[in-house]
XYZ file of C-alpha atoms in Angstrom:
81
model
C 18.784 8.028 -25.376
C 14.866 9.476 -24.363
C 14.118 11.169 -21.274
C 11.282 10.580 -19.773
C 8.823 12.797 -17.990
C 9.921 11.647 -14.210
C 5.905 12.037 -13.407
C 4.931 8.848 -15.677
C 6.656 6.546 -13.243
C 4.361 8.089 -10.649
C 0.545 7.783 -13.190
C 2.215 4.757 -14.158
C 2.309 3.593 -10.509
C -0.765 5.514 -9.252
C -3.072 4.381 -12.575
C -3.049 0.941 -11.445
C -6.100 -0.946 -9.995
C -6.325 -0.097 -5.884
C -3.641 1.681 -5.570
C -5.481 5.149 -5.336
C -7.766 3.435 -2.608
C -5.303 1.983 -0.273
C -3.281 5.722 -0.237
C -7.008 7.328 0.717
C -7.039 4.925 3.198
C -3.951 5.235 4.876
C -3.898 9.084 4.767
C -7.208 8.960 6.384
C -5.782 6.721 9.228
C -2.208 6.666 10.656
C -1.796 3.007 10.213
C -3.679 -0.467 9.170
C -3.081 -3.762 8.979
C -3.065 -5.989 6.112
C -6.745 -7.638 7.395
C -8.274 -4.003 7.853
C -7.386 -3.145 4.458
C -8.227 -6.502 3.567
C -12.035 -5.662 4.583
C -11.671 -1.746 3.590
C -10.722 -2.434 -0.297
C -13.481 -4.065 -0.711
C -13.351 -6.500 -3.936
C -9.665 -7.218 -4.226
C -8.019 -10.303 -3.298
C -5.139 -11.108 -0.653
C -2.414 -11.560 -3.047
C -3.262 -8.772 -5.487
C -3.324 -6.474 -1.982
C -0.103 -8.190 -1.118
C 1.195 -7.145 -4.653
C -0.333 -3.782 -4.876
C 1.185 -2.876 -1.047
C 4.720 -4.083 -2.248
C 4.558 -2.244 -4.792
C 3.579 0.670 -3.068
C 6.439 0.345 -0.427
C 8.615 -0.688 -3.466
C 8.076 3.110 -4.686
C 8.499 4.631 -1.248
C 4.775 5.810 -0.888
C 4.444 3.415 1.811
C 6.412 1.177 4.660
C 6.119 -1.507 6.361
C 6.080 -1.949 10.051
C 6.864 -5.524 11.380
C 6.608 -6.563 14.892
C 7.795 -9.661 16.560
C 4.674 -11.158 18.327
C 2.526 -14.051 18.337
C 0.779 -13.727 16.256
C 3.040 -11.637 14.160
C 1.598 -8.215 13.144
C 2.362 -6.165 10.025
C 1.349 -2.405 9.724
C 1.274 -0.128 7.195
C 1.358 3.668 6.906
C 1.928 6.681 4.567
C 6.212 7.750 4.122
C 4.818 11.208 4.120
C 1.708 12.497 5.730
Protein backbone atom coordinates (compact mmCIF):
# COMPACT_ATOMS: atom_id res chain seq x y z
CA UNK A 1 0.00 0.00 0.00
CA UNK A 2 1.62 3.81 -1.14
CA UNK A 3 1.25 6.79 0.85
CA UNK A 4 0.75 9.65 -0.64
CA UNK A 5 2.06 13.13 -0.02
CA UNK A 6 -1.38 14.54 1.70
CA UNK A 7 -0.39 18.03 -0.25
CA UNK A 8 -1.13 16.44 -3.88
CA UNK A 9 -4.80 16.24 -3.09
CA UNK A 10 -4.53 19.96 -2.41
CA UNK A 11 -2.12 20.94 -6.20
CA UNK A 12 -4.28 18.36 -7.45
CA UNK A 13 -7.36 20.41 -6.44
CA UNK A 14 -5.78 23.89 -6.64
CA UNK A 15 -3.96 23.07 -10.33
CA UNK A 16 -7.20 22.95 -11.93
CA UNK A 17 -8.58 25.61 -14.38
CA UNK A 18 -10.35 28.68 -12.12
CA UNK A 19 -10.00 27.41 -9.16
CA UNK A 20 -7.01 29.74 -8.08
CA UNK A 21 -9.25 32.73 -9.35
CA UNK A 22 -12.46 32.15 -7.61
CA UNK A 23 -10.29 31.66 -3.99
CA UNK A 24 -8.57 35.34 -4.93
CA UNK A 25 -11.83 36.40 -5.30
CA UNK A 26 -13.51 35.38 -2.37
CA UNK A 27 -10.59 36.22 0.00
CA UNK A 28 -10.68 39.61 -1.45
CA UNK A 29 -14.47 39.91 -0.63
CA UNK A 30 -16.42 38.29 2.27
CA UNK A 31 -19.00 36.80 0.06
CA UNK A 32 -20.41 36.60 -3.77
CA UNK A 33 -22.93 35.23 -5.51
CA UNK A 34 -22.88 32.79 -8.20
CA UNK A 35 -23.79 35.84 -10.98
CA UNK A 36 -20.91 38.13 -9.49
CA UNK A 37 -18.50 35.48 -9.95
CA UNK A 38 -20.22 34.66 -12.97
CA UNK A 39 -19.08 38.25 -14.41
CA UNK A 40 -15.68 38.31 -12.21
CA UNK A 41 -14.14 34.91 -13.81
CA UNK A 42 -14.30 36.19 -16.77
CA UNK A 43 -14.22 33.38 -19.67
CA UNK A 44 -15.66 30.39 -17.90
CA UNK A 45 -19.00 29.06 -18.34
CA UNK A 46 -22.03 28.55 -15.79
CA UNK A 47 -21.73 24.93 -15.43
CA UNK A 48 -17.95 24.62 -15.36
CA UNK A 49 -18.31 27.53 -12.37
CA UNK A 50 -21.06 25.38 -10.98
CA UNK A 51 -18.54 22.39 -11.13
CA UNK A 52 -15.46 24.16 -10.12
CA UNK A 53 -17.52 25.82 -6.84
CA UNK A 54 -18.74 22.22 -5.88
CA UNK A 55 -15.80 21.12 -6.01
CA UNK A 56 -14.37 23.67 -4.04
CA UNK A 57 -17.03 23.29 -1.21
CA UNK A 58 -16.62 19.48 -1.85
CA UNK A 59 -12.91 20.01 -0.40
CA UNK A 60 -13.96 22.34 2.39
CA UNK A 61 -12.20 25.52 0.91
CA UNK A 62 -15.50 26.94 0.45
CA UNK A 63 -19.45 26.85 1.62
CA UNK A 64 -22.38 27.52 0.55
CA UNK A 65 -24.91 29.86 1.94
CA UNK A 66 -28.60 29.29 0.84
CA UNK A 67 -31.40 31.52 1.64
CA UNK A 68 -35.06 31.01 1.24
CA UNK A 69 -36.31 34.02 -0.87
CA UNK A 70 -37.85 34.84 -4.03
CA UNK A 71 -35.84 34.80 -5.89
CA UNK A 72 -33.70 32.33 -4.12
CA UNK A 73 -30.12 33.54 -3.38
CA UNK A 74 -26.94 31.45 -3.05
CA UNK A 75 -23.67 32.90 -1.51
CA UNK A 76 -20.43 31.86 -1.30
CA UNK A 77 -17.46 32.54 0.97
CA UNK A 78 -13.98 31.35 2.13
CA UNK A 79 -14.17 28.27 5.32
CA UNK A 80 -11.19 30.11 6.57
CA UNK A 81 -10.28 33.71 6.12
Amino acid sequence: MEKTCPVVGIITILSKKWNLLILKLLNEHDKKRFSELMVEVYGVSSRTLSKRLKELETAKLIKKAKFNEIPPRVEYSLTVS
